[in-house]
mmCIF file of C-alpha atoms and ligand atoms in Angstrom:
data_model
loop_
_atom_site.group_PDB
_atom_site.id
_atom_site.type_symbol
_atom_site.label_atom_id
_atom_site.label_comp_id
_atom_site.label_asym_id
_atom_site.label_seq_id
_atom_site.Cartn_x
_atom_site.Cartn_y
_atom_site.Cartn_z
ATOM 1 C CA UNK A 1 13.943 -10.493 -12.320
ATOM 2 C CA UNK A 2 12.883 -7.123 -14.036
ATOM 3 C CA UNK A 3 9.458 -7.445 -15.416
ATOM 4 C CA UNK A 4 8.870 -6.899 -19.195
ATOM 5 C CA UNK A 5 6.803 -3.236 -19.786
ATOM 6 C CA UNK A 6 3.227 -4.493 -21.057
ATOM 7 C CA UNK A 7 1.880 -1.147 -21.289
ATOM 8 C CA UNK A 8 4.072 0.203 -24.194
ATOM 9 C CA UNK A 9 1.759 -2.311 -26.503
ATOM 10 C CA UNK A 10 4.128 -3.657 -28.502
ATOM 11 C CA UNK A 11 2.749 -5.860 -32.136
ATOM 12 C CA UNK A 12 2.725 -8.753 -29.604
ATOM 13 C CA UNK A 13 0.950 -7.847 -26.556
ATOM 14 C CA UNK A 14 -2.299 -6.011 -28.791
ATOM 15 C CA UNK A 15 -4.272 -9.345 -27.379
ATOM 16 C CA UNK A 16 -3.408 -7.816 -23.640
ATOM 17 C CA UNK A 17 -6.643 -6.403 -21.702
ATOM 18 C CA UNK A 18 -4.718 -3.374 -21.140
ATOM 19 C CA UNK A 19 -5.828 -2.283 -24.544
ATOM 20 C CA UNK A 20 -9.018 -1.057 -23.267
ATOM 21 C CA UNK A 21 -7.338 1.348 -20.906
ATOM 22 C CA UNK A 22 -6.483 4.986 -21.664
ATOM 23 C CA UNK A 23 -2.844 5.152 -20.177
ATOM 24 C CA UNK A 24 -2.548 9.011 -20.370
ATOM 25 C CA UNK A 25 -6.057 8.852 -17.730
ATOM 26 C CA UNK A 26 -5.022 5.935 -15.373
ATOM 27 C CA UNK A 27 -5.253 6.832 -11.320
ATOM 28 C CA UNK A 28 -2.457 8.375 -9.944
ATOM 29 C CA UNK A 29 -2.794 6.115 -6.555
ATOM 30 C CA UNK A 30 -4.537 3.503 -6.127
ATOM 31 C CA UNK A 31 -5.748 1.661 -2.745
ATOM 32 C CA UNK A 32 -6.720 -1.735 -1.595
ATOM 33 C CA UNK A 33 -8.642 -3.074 1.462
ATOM 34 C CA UNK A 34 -7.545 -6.659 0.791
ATOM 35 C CA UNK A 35 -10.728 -8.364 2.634
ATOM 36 C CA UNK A 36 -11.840 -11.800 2.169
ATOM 37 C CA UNK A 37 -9.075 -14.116 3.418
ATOM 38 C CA UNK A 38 -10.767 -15.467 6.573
ATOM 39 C CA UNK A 39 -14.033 -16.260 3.715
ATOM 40 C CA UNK A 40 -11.707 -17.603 1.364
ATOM 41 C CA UNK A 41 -10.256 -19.906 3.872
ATOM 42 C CA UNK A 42 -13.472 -21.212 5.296
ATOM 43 C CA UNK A 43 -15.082 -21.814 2.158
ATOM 44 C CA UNK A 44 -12.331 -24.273 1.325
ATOM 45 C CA UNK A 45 -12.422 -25.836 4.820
ATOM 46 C CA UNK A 46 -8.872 -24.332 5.964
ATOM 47 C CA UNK A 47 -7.712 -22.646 8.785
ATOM 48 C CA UNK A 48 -8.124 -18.642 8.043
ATOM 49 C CA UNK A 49 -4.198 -18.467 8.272
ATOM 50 C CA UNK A 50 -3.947 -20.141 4.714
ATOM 51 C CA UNK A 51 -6.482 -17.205 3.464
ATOM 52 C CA UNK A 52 -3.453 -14.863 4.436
ATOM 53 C CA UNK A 53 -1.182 -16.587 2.801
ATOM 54 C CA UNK A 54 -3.227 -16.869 -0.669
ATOM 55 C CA UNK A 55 -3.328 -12.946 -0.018
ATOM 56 C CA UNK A 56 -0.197 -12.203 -0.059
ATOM 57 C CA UNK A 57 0.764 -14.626 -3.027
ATOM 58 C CA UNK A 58 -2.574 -12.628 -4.774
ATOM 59 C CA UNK A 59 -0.712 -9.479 -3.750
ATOM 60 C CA UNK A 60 2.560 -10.187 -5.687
ATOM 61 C CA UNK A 61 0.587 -10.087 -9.388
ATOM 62 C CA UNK A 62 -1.418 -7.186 -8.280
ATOM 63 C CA UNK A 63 2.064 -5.202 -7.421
ATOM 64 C CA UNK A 64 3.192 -5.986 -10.648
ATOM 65 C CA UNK A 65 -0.061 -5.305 -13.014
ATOM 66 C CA UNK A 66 -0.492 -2.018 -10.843
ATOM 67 C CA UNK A 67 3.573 -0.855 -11.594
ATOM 68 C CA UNK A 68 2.916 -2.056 -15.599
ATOM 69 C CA UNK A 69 0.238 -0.121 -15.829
ATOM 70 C CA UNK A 70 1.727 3.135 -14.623
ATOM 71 C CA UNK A 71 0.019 3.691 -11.328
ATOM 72 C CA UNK A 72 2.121 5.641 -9.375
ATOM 73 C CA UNK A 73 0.994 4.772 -5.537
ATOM 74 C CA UNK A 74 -0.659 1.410 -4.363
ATOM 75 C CA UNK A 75 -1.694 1.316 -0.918
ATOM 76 C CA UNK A 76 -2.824 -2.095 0.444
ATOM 77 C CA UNK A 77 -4.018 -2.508 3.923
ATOM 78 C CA UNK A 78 -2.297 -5.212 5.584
ATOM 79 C CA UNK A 79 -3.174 -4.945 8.995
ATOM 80 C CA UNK A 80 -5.284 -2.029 10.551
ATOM 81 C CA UNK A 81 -5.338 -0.704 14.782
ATOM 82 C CA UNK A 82 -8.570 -2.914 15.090
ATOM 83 C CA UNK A 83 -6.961 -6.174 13.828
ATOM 84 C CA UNK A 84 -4.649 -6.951 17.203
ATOM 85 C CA UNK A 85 -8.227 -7.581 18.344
ATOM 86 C CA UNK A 86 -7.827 -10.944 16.210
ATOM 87 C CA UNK A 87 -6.904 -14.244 18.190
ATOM 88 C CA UNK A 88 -2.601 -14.123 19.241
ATOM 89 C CA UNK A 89 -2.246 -16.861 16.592
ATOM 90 C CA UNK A 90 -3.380 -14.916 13.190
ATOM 91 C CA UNK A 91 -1.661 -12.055 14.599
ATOM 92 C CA UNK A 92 1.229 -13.368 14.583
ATOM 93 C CA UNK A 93 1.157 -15.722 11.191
ATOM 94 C CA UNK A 94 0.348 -12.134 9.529
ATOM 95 C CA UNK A 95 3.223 -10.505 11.009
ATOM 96 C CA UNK A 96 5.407 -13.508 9.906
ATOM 97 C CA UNK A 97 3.738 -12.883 6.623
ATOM 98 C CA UNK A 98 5.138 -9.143 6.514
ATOM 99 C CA UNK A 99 8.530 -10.209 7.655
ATOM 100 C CA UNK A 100 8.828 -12.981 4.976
ATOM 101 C CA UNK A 101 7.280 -10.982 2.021
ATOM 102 C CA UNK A 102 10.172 -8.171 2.475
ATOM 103 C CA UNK A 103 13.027 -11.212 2.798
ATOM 104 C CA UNK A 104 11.467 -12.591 -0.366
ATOM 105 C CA UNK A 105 10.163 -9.873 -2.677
ATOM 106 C CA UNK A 106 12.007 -6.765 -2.210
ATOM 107 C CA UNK A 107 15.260 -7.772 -4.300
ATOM 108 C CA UNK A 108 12.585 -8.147 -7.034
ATOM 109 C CA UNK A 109 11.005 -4.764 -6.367
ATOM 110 C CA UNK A 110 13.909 -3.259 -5.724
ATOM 111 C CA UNK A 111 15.128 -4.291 -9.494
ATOM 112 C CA UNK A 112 12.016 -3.037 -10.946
ATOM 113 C CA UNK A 113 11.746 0.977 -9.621
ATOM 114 C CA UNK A 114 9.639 -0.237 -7.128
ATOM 115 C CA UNK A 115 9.987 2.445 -3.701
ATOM 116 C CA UNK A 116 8.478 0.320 -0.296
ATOM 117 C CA UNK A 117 6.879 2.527 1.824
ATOM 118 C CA UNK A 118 5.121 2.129 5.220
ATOM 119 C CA UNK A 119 2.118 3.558 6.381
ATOM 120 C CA UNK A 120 0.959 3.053 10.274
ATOM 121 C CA UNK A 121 2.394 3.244 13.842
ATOM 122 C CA UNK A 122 5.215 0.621 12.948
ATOM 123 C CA UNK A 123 7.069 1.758 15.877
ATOM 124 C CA UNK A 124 4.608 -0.614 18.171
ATOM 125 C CA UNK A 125 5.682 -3.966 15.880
ATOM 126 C CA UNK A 126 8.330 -6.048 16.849
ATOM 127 C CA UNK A 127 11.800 -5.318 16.735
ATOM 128 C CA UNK A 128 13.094 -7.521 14.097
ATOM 129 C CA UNK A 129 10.202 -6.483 11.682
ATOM 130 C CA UNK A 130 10.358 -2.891 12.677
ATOM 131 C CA UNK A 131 14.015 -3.218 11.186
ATOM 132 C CA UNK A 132 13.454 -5.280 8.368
ATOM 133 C CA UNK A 133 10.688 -2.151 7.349
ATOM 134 C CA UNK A 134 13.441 0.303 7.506
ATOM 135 C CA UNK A 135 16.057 -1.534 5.368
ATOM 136 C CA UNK A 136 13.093 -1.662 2.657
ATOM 137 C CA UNK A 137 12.318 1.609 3.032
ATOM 138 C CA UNK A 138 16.065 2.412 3.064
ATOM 139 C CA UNK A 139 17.373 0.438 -0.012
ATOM 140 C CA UNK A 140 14.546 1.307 -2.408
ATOM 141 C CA UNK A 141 14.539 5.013 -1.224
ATOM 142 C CA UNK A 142 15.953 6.576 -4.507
ATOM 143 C CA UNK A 143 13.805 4.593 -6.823
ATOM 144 C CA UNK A 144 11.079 6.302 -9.058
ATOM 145 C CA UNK A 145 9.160 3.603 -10.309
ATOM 146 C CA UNK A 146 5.935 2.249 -8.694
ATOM 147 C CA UNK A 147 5.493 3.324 -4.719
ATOM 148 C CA UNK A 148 3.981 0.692 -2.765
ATOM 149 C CA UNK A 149 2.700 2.267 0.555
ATOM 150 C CA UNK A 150 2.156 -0.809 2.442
ATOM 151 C CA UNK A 151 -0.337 0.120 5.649
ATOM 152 C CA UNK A 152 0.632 -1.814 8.801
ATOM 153 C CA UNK A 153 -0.730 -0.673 12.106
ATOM 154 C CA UNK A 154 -2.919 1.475 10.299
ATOM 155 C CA UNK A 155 -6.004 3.077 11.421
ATOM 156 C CA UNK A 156 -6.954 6.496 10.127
ATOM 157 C CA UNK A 157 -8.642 8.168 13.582
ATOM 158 C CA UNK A 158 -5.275 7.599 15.153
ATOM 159 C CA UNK A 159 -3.334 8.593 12.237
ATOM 160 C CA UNK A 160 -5.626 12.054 12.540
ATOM 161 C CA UNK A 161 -5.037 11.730 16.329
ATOM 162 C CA UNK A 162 -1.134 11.996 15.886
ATOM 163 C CA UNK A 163 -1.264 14.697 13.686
ATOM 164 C CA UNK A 164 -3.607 16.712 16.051
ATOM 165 C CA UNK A 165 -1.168 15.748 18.441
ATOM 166 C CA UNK A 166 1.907 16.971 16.588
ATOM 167 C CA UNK A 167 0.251 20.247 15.333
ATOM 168 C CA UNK A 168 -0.688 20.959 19.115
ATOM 169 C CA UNK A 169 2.848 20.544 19.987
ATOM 170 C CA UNK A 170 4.439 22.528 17.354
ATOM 171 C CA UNK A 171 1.666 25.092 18.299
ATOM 172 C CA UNK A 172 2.709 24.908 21.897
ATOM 173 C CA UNK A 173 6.621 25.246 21.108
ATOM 174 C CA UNK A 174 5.248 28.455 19.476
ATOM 175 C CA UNK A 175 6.017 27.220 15.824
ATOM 176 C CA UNK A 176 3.173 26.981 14.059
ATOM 177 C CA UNK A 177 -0.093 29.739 14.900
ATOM 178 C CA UNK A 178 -3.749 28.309 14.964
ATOM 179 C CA UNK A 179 -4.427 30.633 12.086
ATOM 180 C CA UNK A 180 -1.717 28.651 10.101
ATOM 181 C CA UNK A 181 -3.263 25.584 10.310
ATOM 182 C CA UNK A 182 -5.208 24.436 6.713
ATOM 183 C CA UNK A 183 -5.762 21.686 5.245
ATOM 184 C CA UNK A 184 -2.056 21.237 3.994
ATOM 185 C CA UNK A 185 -0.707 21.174 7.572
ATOM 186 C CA UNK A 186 -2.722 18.575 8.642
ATOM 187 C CA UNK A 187 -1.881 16.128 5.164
ATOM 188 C CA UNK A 188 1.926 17.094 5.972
ATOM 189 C CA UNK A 189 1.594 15.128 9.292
ATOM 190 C CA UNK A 190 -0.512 12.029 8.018
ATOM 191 C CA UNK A 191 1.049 8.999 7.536
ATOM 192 C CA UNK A 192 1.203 9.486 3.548
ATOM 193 C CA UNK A 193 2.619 12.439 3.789
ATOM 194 C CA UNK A 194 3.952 13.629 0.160
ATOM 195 C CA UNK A 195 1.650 10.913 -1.994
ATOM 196 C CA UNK A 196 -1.393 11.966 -3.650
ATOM 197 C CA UNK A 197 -4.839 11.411 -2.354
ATOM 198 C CA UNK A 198 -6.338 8.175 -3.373
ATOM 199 C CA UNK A 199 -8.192 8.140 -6.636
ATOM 200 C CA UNK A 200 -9.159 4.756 -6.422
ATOM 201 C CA UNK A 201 -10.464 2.466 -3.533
ATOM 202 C CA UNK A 202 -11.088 -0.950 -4.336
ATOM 203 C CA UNK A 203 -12.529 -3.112 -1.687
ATOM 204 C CA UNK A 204 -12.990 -7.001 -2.467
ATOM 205 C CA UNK A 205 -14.780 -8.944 -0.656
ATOM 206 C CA UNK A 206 -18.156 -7.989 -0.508
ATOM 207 C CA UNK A 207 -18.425 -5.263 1.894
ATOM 208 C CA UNK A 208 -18.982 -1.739 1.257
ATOM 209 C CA UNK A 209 -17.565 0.387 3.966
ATOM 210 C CA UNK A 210 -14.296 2.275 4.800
ATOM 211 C CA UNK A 211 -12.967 0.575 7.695
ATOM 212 C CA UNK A 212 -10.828 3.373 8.967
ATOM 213 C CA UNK A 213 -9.107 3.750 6.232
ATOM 214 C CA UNK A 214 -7.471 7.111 4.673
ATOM 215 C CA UNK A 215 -10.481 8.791 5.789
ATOM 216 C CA UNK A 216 -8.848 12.214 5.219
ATOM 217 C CA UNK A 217 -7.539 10.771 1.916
ATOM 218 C CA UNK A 218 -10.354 9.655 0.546
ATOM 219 C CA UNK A 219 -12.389 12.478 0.568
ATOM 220 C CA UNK A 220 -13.290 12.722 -3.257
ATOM 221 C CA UNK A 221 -11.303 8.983 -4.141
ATOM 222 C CA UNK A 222 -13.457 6.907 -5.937
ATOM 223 C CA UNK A 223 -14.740 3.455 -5.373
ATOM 224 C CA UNK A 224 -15.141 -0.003 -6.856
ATOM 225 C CA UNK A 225 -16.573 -2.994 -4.856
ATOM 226 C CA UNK A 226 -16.598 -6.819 -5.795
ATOM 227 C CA UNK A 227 -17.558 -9.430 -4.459
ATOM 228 C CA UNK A 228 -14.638 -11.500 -5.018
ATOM 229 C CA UNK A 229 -12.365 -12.722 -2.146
ATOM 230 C CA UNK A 230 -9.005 -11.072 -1.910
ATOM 231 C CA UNK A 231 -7.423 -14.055 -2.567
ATOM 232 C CA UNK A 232 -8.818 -14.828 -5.601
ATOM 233 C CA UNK A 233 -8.172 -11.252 -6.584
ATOM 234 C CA UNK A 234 -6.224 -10.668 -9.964
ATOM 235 C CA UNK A 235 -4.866 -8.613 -12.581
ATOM 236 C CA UNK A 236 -8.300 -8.213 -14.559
ATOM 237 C CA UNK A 237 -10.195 -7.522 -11.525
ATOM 238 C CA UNK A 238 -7.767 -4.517 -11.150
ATOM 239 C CA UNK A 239 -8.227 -3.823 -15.291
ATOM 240 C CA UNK A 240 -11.686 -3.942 -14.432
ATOM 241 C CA UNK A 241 -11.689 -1.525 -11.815
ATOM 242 C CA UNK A 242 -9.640 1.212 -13.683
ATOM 243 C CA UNK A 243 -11.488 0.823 -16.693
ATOM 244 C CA UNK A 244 -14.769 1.625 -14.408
ATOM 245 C CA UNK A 245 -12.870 4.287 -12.814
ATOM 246 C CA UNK A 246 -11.979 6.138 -16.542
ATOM 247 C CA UNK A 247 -15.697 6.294 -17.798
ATOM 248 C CA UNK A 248 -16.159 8.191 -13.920
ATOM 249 C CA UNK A 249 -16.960 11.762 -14.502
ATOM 250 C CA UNK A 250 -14.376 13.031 -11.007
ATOM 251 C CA UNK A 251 -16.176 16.993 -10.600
ATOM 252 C CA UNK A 252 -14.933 17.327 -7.065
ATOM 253 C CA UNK A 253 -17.353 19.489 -6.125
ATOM 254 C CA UNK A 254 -17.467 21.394 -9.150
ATOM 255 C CA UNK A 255 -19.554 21.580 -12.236
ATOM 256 C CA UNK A 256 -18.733 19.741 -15.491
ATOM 257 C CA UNK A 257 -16.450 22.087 -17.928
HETATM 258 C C1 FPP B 301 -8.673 -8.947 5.853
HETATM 259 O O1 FPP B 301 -9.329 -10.150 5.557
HETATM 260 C C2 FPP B 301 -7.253 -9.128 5.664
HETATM 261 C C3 FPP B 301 -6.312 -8.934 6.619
HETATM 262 C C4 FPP B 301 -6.628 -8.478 7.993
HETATM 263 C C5 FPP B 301 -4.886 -9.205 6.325
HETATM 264 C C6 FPP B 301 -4.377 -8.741 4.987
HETATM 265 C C7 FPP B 301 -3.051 -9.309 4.796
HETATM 266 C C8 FPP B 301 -2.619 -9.920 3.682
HETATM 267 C C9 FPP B 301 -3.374 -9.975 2.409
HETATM 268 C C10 FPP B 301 -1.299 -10.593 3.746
HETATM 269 C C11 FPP B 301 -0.324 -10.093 2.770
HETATM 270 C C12 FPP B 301 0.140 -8.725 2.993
HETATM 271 C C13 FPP B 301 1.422 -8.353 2.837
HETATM 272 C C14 FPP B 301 1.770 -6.932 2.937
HETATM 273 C C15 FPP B 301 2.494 -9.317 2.597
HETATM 274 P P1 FPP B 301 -10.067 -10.926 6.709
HETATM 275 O O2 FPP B 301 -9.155 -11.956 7.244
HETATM 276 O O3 FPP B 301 -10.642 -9.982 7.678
HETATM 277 O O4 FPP B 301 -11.188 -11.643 5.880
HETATM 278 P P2 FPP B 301 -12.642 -12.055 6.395
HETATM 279 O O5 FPP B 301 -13.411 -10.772 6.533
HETATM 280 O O6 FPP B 301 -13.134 -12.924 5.287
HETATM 281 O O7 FPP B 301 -12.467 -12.785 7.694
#
């Protein structure tokens, strides 16, 4: 199914809360620490598993209001270094959640633009899931619309680890000098490589921290907090968010013009 362009406000759709939004100033990319499903499950008396799985059906409207509105990057964090710390049993119902959202969704985000991209040491997942994240990456390559950058394995020391790691090497093999090395080198080896920084960080939930995420990326991204589960996360929370996000007066270290 290819999803109908809201953002174009046609006579129609003036009732739709996009109205409020400037769409020449939304974020370029936006991120998501989608926390909350463990609380979401308890407070309904159900196993934290069924949390994950409201999360990922909350994830499929989010994709879609993100990509309408014009956002070119969402990152979600699905599953960070710290989480294989979780009992064998969520660990793997959240892997079986990856594997079954790219059988089920990427024809659909495929026909809508939509370019899948990974973000993590995916080469430690299973086989079968390791390949089923290279076919998605592989089949919606050439597409322009939306990326989603989907972090899996994810933590951001050990991203900046790796790419300490690499730059040492390629120092070593006497490619790169130490006097080379700027900011640029190190981005080039991160796992987002070629996406803009964050703008936006949106963390549900309740909790106000980073989590090890993007910490290089986020260094001037800006952030909105709610209280609200991930689960119960939707399309106005993310209106909401951007709208904040426009009246933000972004200086990055300088003064005001
Ligand atoms: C954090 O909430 C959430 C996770 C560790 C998993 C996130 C995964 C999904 C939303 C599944 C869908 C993702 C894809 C890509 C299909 P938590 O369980 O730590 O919540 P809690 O703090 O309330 O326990």
């Amino acid at each position: 199914m290819v999803w109908k362009e809201w953002f174009g406000r046609t006579e129609q759709q003036t009732d739709k809360p996009y109205d409020d939004l400037d769409p020449a100033r939304v974020p370029r990319h936006v991120a998501i620490i989608m926390d909350g499903n463990g609380r979401w499950a308890q407070k309904r008396g159900l196993p934290r598993t069924f949390g994950h799985r409201a999360g990922a059906e909350a994830l499929r409207a989010i994709v879609r209001t993100t990509a309408e509105l014009g956002i070119a990057v969402l990152t979600t964090y699905a599953f960070s270094t710290e989480n294989w710390k979780r009992p064998a049993e969520e660990v793997d119902l959240l892997m079986n959640l990856f594997s079954d959202y790219l059988d089920t969704e990427i024809e659909e985000l495929n026909a809508n633009g939509i370019r899948v991209r990974f973000c993590g040491q995916t080469d430690a997942l299973a086989p079968g899931l390791q390949e089923k994240i290279v076919h998605a990456e592989k089949v919606t390559a050439a597409n322009t619309g939306l990326v989603l950058n989907i972090a899996v394995n994810y933590g951001a020391r050990a991203e900046l680890t790796r790419a300490v790691r690499l730059i040492a090497a390629d120092v070593q093999a006497g490619s790169v000098a130490p006097d080379d090395i700027d900011e640029e080198a190190i981005s080039r080896r991160l796992f987002t490589a070629g996406l803009p920084d964050p703008d936006l960080i949106i963390r549900p939930a309740g909790d106000l921290r980073i989590s090890n995420f993007l910490l290089w990326q986020a260094a001037y991204a800006e952030f909105w907090f709610t209280d609200t589960n991930w689960p119960d996360f939707r399309p106005e929370h993310l209106i909401a968010a951007v709208a904040d996000f426009q009246k933000r007066d972004r200086r990055f270290g300088g003064l005001n013009k």
